[in-house]
PDB file of C-alpha atoms in Angstrom:
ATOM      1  CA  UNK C   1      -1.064  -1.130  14.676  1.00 97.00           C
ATOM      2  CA  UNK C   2       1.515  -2.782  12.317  1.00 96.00           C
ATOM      3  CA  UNK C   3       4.473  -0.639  11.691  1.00 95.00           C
ATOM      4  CA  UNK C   4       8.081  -0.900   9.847  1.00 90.00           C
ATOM      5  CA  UNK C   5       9.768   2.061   9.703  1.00 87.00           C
ATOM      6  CA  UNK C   6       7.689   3.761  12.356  1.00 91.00           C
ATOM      7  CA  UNK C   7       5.107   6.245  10.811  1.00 93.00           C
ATOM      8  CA  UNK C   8       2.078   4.085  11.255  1.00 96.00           C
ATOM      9  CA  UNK C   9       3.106   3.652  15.144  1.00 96.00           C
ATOM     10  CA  UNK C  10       4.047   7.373  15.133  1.00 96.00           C
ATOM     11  CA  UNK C  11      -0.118   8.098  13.863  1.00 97.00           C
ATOM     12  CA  UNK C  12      -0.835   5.315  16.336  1.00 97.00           C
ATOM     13  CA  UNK C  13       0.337   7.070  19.591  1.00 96.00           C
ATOM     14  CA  UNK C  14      -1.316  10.245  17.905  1.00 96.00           C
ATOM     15  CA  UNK C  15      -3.997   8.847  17.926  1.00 96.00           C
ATOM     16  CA  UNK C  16      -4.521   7.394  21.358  1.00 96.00           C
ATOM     17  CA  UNK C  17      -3.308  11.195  22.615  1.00 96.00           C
ATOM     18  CA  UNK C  18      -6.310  12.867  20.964  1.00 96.00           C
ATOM     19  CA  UNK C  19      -8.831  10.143  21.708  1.00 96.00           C
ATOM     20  CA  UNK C  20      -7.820   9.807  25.352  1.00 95.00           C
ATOM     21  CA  UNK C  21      -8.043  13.652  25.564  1.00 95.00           C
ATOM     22  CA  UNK C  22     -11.960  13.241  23.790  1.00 94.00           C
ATOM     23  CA  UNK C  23     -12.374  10.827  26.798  1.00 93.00           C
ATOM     24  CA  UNK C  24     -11.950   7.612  25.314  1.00 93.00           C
ATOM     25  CA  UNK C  25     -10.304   4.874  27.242  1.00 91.00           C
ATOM     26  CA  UNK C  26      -7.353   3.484  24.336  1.00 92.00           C
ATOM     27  CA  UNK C  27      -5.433   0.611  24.431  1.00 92.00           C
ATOM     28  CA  UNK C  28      -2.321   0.548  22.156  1.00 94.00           C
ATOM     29  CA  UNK C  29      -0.747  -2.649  20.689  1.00 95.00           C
ATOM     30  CA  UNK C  30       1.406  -3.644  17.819  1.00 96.00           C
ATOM     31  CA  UNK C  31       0.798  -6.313  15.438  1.00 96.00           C
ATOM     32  CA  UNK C  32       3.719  -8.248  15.046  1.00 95.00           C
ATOM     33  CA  UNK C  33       4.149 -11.814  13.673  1.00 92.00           C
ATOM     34  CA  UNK C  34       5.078 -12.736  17.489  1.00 93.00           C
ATOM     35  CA  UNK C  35       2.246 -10.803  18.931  1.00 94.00           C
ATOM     36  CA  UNK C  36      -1.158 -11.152  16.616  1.00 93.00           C
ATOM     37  CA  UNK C  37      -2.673 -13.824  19.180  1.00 92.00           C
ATOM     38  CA  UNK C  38      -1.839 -11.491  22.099  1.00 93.00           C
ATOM     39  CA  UNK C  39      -3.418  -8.546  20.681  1.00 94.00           C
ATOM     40  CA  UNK C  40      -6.185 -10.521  18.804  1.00 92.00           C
ATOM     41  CA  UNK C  41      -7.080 -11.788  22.757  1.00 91.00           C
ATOM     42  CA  UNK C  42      -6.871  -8.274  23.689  1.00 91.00           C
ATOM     43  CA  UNK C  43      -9.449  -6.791  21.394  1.00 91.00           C
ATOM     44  CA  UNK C  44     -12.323  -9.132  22.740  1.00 86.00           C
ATOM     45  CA  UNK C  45     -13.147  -6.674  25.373  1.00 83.00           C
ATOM     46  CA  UNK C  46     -13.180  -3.653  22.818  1.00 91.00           C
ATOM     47  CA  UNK C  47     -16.146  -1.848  21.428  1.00 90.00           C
ATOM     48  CA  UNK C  48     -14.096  -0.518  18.804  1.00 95.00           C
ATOM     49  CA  UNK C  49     -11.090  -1.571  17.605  1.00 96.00           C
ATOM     50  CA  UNK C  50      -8.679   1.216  15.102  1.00 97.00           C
ATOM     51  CA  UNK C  51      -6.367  -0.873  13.183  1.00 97.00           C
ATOM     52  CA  UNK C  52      -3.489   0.464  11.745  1.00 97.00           C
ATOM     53  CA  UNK C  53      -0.684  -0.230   8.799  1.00 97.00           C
ATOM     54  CA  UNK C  54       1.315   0.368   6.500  1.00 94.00           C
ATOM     55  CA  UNK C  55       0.750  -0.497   3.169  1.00 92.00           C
ATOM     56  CA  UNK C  56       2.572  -3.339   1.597  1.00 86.00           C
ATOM     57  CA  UNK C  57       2.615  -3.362  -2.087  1.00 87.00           C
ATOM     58  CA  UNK C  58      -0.514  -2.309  -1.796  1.00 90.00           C
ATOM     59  CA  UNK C  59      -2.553  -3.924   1.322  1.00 95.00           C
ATOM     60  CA  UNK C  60      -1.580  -4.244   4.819  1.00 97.00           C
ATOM     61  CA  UNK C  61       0.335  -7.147   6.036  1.00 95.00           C
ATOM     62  CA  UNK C  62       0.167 -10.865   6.511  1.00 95.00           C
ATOM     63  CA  UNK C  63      -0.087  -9.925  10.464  1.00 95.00           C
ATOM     64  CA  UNK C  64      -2.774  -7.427  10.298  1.00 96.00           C
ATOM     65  CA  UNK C  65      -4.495  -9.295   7.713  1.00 95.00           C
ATOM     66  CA  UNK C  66      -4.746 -12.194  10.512  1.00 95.00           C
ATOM     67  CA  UNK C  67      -5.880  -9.755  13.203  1.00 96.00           C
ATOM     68  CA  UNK C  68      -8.608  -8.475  10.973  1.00 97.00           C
ATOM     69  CA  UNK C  69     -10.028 -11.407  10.704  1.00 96.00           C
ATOM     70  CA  UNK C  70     -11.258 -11.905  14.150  1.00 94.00           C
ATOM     71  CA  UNK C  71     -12.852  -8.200  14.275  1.00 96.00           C
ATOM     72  CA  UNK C  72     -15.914  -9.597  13.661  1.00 95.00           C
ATOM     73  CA  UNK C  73     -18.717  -7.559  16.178  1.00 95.00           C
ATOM     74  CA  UNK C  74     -16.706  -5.046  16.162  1.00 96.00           C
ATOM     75  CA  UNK C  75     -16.850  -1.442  14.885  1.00 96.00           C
ATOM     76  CA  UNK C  76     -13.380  -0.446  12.798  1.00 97.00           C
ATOM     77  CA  UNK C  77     -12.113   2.148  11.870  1.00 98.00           C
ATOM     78  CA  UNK C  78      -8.473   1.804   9.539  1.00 98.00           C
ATOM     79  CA  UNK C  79      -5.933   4.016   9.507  1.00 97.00           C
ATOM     80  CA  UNK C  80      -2.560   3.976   7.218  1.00 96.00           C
ATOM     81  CA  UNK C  81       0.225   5.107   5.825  1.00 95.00           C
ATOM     82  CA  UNK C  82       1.822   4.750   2.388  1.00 91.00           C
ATOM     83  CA  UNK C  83       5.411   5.391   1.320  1.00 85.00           C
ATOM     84  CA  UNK C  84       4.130   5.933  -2.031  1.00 77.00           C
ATOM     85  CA  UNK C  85       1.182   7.990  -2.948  1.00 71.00           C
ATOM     86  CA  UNK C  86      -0.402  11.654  -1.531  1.00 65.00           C
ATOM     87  CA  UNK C  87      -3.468  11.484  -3.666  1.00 78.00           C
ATOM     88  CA  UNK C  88      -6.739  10.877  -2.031  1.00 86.00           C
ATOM     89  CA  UNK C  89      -8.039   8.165  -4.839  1.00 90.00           C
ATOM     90  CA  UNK C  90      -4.888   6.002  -3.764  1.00 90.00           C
ATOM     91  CA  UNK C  91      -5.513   6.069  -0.583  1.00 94.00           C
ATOM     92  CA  UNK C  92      -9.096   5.086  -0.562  1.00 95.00           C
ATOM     93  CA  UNK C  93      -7.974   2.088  -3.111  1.00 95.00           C
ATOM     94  CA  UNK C  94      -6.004   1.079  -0.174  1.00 96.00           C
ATOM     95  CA  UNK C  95      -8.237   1.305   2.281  1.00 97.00           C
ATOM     96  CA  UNK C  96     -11.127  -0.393   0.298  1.00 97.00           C
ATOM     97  CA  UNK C  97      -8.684  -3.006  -0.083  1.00 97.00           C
ATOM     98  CA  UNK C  98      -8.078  -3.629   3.330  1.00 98.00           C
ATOM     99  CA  UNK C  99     -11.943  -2.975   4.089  1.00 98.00           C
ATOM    100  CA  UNK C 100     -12.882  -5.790   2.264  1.00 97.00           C
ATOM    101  CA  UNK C 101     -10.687  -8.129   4.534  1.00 97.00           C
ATOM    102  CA  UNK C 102     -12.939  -7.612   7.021  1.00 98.00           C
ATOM    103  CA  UNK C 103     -15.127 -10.809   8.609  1.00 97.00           C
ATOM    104  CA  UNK C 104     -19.241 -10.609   8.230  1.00 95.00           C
ATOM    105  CA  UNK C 105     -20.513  -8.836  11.097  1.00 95.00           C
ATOM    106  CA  UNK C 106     -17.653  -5.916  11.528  1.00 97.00           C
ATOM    107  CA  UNK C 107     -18.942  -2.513  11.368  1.00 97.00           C
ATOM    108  CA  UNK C 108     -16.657  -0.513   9.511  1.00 98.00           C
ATOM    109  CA  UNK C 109     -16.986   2.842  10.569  1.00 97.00           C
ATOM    110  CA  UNK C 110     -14.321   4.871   8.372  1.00 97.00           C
ATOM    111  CA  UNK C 111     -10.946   5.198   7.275  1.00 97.00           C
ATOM    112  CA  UNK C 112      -8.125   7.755   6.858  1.00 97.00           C
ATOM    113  CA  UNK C 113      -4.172   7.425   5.268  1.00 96.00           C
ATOM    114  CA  UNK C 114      -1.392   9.832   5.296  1.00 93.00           C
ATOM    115  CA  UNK C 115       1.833   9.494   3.596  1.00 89.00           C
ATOM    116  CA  UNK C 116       5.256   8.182   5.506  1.00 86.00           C
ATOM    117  CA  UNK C 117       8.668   8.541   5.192  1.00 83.00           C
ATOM    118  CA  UNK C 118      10.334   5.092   3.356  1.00 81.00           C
ATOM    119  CA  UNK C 119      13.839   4.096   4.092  1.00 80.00           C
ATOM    120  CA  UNK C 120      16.919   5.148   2.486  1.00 84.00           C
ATOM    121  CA  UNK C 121      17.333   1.939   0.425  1.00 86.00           C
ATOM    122  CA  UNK C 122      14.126   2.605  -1.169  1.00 86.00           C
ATOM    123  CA  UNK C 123      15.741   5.624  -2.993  1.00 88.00           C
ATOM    124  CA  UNK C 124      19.117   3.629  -3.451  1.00 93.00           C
ATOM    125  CA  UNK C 125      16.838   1.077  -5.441  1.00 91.00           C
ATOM    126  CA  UNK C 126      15.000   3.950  -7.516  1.00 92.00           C
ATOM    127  CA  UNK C 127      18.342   5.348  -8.563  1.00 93.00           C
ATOM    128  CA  UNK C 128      19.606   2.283  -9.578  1.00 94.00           C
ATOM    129  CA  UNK C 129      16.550   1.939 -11.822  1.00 93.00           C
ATOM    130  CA  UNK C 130      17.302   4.839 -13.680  1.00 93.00           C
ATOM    131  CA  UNK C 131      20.981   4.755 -13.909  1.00 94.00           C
ATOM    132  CA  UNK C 132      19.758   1.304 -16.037  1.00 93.00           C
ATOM    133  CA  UNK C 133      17.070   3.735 -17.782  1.00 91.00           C
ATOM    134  CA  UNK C 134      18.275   6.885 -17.912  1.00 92.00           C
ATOM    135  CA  UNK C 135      15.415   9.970 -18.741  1.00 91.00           C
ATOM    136  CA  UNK C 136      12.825   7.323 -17.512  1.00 94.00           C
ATOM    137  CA  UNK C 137      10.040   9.858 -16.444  1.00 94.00           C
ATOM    138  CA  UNK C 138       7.943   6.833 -13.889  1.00 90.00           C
ATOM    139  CA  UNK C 139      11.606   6.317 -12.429  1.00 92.00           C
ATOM    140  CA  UNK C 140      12.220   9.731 -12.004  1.00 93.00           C
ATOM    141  CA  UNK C 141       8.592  10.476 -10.488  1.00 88.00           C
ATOM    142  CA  UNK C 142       8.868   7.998  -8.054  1.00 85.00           C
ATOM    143  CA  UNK C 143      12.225   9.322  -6.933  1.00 89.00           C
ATOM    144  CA  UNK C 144      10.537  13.120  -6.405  1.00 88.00           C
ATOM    145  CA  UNK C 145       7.943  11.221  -5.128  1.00 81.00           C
ATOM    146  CA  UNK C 146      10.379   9.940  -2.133  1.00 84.00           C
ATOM    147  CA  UNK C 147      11.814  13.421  -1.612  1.00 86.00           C
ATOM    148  CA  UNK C 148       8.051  14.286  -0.774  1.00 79.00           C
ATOM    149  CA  UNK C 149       7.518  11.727   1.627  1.00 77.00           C
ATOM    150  CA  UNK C 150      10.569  12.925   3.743  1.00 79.00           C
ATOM    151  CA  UNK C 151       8.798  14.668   6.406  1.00 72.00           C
ATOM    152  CA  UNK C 152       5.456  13.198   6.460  1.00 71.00           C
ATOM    153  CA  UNK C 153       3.400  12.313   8.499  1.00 89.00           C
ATOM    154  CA  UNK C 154       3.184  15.490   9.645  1.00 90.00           C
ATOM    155  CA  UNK C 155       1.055  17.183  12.316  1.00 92.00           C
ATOM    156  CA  UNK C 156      -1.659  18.018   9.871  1.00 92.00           C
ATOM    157  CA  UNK C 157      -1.236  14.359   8.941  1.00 93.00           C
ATOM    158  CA  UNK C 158      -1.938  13.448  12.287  1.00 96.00           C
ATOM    159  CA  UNK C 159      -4.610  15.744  13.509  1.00 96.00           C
ATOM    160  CA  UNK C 160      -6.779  15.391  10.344  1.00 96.00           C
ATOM    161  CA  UNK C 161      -6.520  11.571  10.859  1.00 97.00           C
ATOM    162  CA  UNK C 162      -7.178  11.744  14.190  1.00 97.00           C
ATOM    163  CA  UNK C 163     -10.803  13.946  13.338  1.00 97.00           C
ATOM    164  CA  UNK C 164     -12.052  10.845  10.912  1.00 97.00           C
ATOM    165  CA  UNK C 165     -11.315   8.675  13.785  1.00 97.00           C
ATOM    166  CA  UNK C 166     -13.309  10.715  16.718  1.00 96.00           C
ATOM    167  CA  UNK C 167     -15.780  11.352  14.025  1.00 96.00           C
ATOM    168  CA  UNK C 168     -16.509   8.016  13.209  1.00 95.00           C
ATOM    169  CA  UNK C 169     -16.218   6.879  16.582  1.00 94.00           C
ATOM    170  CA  UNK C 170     -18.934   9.551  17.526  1.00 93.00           C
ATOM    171  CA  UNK C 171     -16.445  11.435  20.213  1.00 92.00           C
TER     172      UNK C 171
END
């Protein structure tokens, strides 16, 4: 997994608790720009690898985006989460996104995004935006639109993401 402010890694660990209790031997590693050889080494020996991130105007990042690359064999599943968003069509834009940065001969074998918190200087930005536009109605839904994304991801966050993954992994 690739993570920032920590929801992706927080779904991560959620993850390897519910497939390790569906009897699934899980390996956990994050994706940084020191570690992507390391982990890309370590997935050689998986039958299935879950890759996880957080979305980055739009995509996942340069890191993941390397590790991706040399999934090839292997059956994927992708898992996410987005500061910005909550509707399912979003979500599968990003995930088709990041899908399609997979090699020839990956399996992909599903996909699921929640929503995560952002950082406080994400809302600092937003409210400078519309004391320079004030009334702007995009400015001011993307400012409700933080105040949403306080809490997530929450534990219905986590277990429904955690049921496409055992799903598609067959457990």
């Amino acid at each position: 997994y690739n993570s920032r402010g920590g929801n992706t890694k927080q779904v991560a660990e959620s993850l390897q608790r519910a497939l390790a209790q569906a009897g699934a031997e899980v390996d956990v590693a994050e994706v940084t720009a020191g570690t992507v050889e390391e982990v890309c080494g370590r997935v050689g020996e998986a039958d299935a690898v879950l890759a996880g991130f957080w979305c980055d105007k739009g995509t996942c990042t340069a890191e993941m985006d390397e590790l991706l690359a040399h999934l090839g064999g292997k059956r994927v599943f992708l898992f996410g989460t987005a500061g910005f968003g909550g509707a399912p069509e979003y979500f599968d834009r990003i995930l088709s996104g990041v899908r399609a940065k997979l090699p020839d001969g990956a399996a992909y074998a599903g996909g699921a995004m929640c929503q995560g918190r952002m950082g406080e200087g994400v809302r600092r930005r937003y409210e400078a935006m519309l004391e320079q536009n004030p009334g702007d109605a995009r400015v001011q839904g993307m400012i409700a639109n933080f105040d949403a994304a306080l809490a997530p991801p929450d534990a219905d966050d986590l277990d429904r993401i955690a049921a496409a993954a055992r799903e598609a992994l067959g457990l």
